[in-house]
Tab-separated table of C-alpha atoms in Angstrom:
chain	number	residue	atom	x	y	z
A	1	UNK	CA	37.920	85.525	76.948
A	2	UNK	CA	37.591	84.608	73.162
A	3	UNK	CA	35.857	86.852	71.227
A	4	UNK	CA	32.938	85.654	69.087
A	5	UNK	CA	33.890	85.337	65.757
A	6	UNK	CA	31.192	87.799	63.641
A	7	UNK	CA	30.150	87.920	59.860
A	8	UNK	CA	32.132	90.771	57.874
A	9	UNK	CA	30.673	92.477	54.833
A	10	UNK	CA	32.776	92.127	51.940
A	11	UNK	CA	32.829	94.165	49.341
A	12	UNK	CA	33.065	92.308	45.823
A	13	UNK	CA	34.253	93.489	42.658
A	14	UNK	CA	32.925	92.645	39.244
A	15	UNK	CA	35.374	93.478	36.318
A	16	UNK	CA	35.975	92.900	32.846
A	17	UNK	CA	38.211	88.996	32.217
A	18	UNK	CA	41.457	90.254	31.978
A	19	UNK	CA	41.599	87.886	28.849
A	20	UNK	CA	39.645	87.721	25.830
A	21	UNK	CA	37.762	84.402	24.983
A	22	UNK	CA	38.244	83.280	21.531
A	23	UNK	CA	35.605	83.864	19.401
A	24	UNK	CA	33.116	81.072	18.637
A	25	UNK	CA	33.330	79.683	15.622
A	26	UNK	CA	29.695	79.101	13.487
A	27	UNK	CA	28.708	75.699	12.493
A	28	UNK	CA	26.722	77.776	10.027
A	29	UNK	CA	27.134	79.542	6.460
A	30	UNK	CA	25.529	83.072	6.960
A	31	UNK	CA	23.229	83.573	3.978
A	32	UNK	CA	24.565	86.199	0.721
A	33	UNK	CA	20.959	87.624	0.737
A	34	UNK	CA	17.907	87.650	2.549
A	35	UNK	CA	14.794	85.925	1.352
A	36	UNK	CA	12.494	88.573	-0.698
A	37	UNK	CA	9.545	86.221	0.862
A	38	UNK	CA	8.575	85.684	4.733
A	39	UNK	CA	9.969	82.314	5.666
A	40	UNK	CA	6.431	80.513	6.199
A	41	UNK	CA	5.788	80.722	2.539
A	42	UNK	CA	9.237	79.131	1.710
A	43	UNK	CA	7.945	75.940	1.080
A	44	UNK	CA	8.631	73.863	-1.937
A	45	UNK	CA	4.723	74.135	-3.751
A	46	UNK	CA	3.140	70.810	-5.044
A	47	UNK	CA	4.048	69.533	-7.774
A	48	UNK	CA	1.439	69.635	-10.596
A	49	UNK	CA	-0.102	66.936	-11.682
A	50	UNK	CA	0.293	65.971	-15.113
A	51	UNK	CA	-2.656	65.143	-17.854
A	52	UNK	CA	-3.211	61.205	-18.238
A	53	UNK	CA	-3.857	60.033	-21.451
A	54	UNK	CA	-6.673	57.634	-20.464
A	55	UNK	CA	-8.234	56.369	-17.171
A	56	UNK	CA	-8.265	52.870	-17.242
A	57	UNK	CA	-10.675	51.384	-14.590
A	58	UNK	CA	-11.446	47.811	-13.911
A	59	UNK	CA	-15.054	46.209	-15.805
A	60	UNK	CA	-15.840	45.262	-12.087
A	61	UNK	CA	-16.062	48.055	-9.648
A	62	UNK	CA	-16.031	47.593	-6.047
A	63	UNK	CA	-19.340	48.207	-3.711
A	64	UNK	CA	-19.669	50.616	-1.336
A	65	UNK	CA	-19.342	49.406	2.034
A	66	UNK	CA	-21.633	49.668	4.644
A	67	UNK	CA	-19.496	52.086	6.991
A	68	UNK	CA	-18.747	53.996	3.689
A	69	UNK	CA	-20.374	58.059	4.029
A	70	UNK	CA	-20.875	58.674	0.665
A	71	UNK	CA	-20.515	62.479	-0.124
A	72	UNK	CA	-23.394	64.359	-1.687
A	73	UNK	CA	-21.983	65.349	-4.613
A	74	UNK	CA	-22.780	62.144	-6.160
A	75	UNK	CA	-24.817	60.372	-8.966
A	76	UNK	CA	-26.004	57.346	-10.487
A	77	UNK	CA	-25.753	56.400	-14.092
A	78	UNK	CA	-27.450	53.666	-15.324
A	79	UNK	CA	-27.031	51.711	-19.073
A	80	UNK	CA	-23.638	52.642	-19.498
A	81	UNK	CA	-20.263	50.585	-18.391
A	82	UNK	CA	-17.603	51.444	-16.319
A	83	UNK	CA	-14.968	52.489	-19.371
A	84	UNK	CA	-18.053	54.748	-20.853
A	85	UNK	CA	-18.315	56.563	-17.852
A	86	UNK	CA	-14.602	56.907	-17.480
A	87	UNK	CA	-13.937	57.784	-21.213
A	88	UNK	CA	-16.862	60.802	-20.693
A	89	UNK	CA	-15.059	62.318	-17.424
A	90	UNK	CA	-11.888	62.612	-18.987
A	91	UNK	CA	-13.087	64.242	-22.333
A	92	UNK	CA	-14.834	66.898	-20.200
A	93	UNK	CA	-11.750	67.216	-17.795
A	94	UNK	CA	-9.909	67.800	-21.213
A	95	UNK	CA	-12.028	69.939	-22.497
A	96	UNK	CA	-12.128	72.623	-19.534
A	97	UNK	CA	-8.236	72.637	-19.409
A	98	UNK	CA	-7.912	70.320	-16.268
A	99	UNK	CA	-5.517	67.978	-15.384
A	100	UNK	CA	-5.669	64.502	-14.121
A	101	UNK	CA	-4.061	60.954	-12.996
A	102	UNK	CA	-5.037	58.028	-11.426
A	103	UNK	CA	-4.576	57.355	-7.832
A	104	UNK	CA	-1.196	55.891	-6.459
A	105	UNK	CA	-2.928	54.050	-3.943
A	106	UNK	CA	-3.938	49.938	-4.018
A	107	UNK	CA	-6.859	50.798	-2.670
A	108	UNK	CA	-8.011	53.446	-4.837
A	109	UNK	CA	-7.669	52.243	-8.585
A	110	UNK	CA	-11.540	53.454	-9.509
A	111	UNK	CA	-9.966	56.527	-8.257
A	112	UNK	CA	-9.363	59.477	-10.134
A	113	UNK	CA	-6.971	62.472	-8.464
A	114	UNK	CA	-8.064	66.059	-10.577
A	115	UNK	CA	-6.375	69.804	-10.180
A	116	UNK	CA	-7.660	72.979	-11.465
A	117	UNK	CA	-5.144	76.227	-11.844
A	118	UNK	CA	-6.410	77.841	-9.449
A	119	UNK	CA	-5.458	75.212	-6.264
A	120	UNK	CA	-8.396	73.107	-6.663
A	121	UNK	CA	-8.275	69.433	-5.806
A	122	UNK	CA	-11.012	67.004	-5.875
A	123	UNK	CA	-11.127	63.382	-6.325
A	124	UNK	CA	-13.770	61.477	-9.005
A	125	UNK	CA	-14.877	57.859	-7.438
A	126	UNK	CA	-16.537	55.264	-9.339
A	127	UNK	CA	-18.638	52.506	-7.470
A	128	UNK	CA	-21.349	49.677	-7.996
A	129	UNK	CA	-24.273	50.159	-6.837
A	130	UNK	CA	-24.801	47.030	-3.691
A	131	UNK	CA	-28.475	47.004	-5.103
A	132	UNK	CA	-27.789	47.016	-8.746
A	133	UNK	CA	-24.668	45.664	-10.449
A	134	UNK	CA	-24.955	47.380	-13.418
A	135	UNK	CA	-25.377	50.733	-11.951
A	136	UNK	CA	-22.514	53.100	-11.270
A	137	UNK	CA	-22.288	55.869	-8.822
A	138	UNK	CA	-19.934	58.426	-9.243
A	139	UNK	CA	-18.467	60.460	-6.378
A	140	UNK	CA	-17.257	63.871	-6.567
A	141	UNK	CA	-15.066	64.758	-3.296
A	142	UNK	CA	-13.136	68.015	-2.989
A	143	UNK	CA	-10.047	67.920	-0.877
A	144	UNK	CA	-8.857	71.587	-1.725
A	145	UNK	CA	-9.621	74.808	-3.171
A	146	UNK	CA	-12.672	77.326	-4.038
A	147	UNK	CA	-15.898	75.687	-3.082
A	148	UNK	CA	-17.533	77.530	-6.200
A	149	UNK	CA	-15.031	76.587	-8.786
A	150	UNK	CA	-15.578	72.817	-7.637
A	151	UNK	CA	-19.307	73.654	-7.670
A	152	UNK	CA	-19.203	74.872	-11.556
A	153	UNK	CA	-16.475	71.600	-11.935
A	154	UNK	CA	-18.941	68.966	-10.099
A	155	UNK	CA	-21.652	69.837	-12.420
A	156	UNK	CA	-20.027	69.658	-15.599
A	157	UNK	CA	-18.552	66.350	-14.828
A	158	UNK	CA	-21.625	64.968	-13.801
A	159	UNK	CA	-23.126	65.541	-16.550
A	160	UNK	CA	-21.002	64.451	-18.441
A	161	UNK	CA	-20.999	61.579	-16.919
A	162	UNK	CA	-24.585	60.621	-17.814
A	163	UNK	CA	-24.237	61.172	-21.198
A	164	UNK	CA	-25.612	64.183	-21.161
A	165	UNK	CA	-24.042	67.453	-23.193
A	166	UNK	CA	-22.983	70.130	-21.440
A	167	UNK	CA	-25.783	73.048	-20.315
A	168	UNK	CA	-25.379	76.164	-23.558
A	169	UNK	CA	-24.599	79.728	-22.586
A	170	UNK	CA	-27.857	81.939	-22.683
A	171	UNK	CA	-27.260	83.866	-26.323
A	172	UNK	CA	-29.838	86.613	-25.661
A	173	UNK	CA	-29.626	89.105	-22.953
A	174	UNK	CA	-32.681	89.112	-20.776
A	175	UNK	CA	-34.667	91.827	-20.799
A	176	UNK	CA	-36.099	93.924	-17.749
A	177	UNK	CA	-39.486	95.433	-18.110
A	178	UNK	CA	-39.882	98.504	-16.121
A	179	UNK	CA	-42.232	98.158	-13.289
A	180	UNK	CA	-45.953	99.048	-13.741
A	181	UNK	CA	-46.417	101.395	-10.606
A	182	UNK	CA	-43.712	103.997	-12.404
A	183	UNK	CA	-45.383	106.970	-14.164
A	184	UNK	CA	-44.643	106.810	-17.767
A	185	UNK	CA	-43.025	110.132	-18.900
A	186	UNK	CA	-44.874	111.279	-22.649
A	187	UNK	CA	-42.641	112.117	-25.488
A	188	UNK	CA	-42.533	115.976	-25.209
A	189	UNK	CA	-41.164	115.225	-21.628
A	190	UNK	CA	-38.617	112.812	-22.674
A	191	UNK	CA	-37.564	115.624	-25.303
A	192	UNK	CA	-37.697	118.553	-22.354
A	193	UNK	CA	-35.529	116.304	-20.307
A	194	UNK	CA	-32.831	115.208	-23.223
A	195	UNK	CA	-32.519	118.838	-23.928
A	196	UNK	CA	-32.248	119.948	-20.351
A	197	UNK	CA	-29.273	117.042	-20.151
A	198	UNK	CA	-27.785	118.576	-23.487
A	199	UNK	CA	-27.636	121.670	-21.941
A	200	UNK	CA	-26.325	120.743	-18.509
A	201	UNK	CA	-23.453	119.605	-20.121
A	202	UNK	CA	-22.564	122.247	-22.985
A	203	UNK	CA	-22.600	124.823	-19.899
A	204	UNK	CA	-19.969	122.476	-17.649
A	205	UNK	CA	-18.036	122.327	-21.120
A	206	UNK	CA	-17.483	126.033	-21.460
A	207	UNK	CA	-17.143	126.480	-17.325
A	208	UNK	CA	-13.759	128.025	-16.706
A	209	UNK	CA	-13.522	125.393	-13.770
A	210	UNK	CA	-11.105	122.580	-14.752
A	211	UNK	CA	-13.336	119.828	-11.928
A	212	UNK	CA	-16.559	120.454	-14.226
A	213	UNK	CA	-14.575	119.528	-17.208
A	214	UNK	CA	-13.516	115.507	-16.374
């Protein structure tokens, strides 16, 4: 009789290549130095935008469109034309150190593109009023940067923009009453106190403890 043929274990060996593989070669050049930065902040920044001499805008602006959300940083100036209104933004964009061009686009050529130092970036649109020709509404958008600094920003150019001058600095310092339910202290108390003070002081002056002596 033929005996069944049966599965043998096998015992396998796992060694070393008797031969070395050449080494790959890199399609690479490994860098002299590592970057001082982390590698997301690598990128090339923005160029800055340079300061236009004068913003030129057409005598007839366009209307905004019905499907148009204007923002609210907005106003309307009325008796004034187009290249007043233009001439008054960029003196106060001048004047606060700011720099501006017109837009690249076609469609934006009432457009005015504005950067601050600090990252802000904001646009300044001019429009005609659909009701009234001869109005002009100027729009204020911010695209980037510190919602306060384009707060202090907005206002000054929209005031500007209305012919208006720009809002003084307060020269005197407010003063603060004190409140009317303290007890007022009489003189020889004030004196009792300043020379309680005085003393306070003379005795952390002469205290052989070097903390009582900052």
């Amino acid at each position: 009789t033929m005996e069944e043929e049966r599965p043998k274990l096998r015992s396998v060996a796992i060694g070393a290549p008797t031969t070395s593989l050449p080494p790959l070669s890199r399609s690479f050049a490994m860098p002299s130095k590592l970057p001082s930065r982390p590698l997301h902040v690598q990128a090339a920044p923005k160029q800055p935008i340079t300061a236009s001499v004068q913003w030129t805008v057409d005598s007839m602006l366009p209307a905004i469109s019905a499907d148009y959300m204007l923002e609210r940083t907005n106003v309307y100036i009325n008796n004034s034309s187009a290249q007043q209104v233009a001439d008054r933004i960029t003196e106060c964009l001048s004047c606060q150190s700011l720099s501006y061009k017109e837009s690249d686009e076609e469609n934006k050529k009432n457009s005015l593109l504005g950067e601050r130092h600090c990252g802000l970036r904001f646009y300044l649109n001019l429009f005609a009023d659909a009701q009234d020709p001869s109005t002009i509404i100027l729009e204020v958008q911010r695209l980037t940067g510190c919602a306060f600094a384009f707060k202090q920003v907005c206002r000054e150019v929209c005031r500007s923009a209305k012919g208006l001058s720009a809002a003084a600095p307060p020269t005197m310092k407010r003063k603060f009453p004190m409140p009317c339910g303290l007890p007022r202290a009489s003189s020889a108390e004030k004196a009792m106190r300043f020379e309680g003070e005085v003393a306070r002081a003379l005795e952390m002056i002469s205290s052989p403890m070097l903390d009582s002596q900052l």
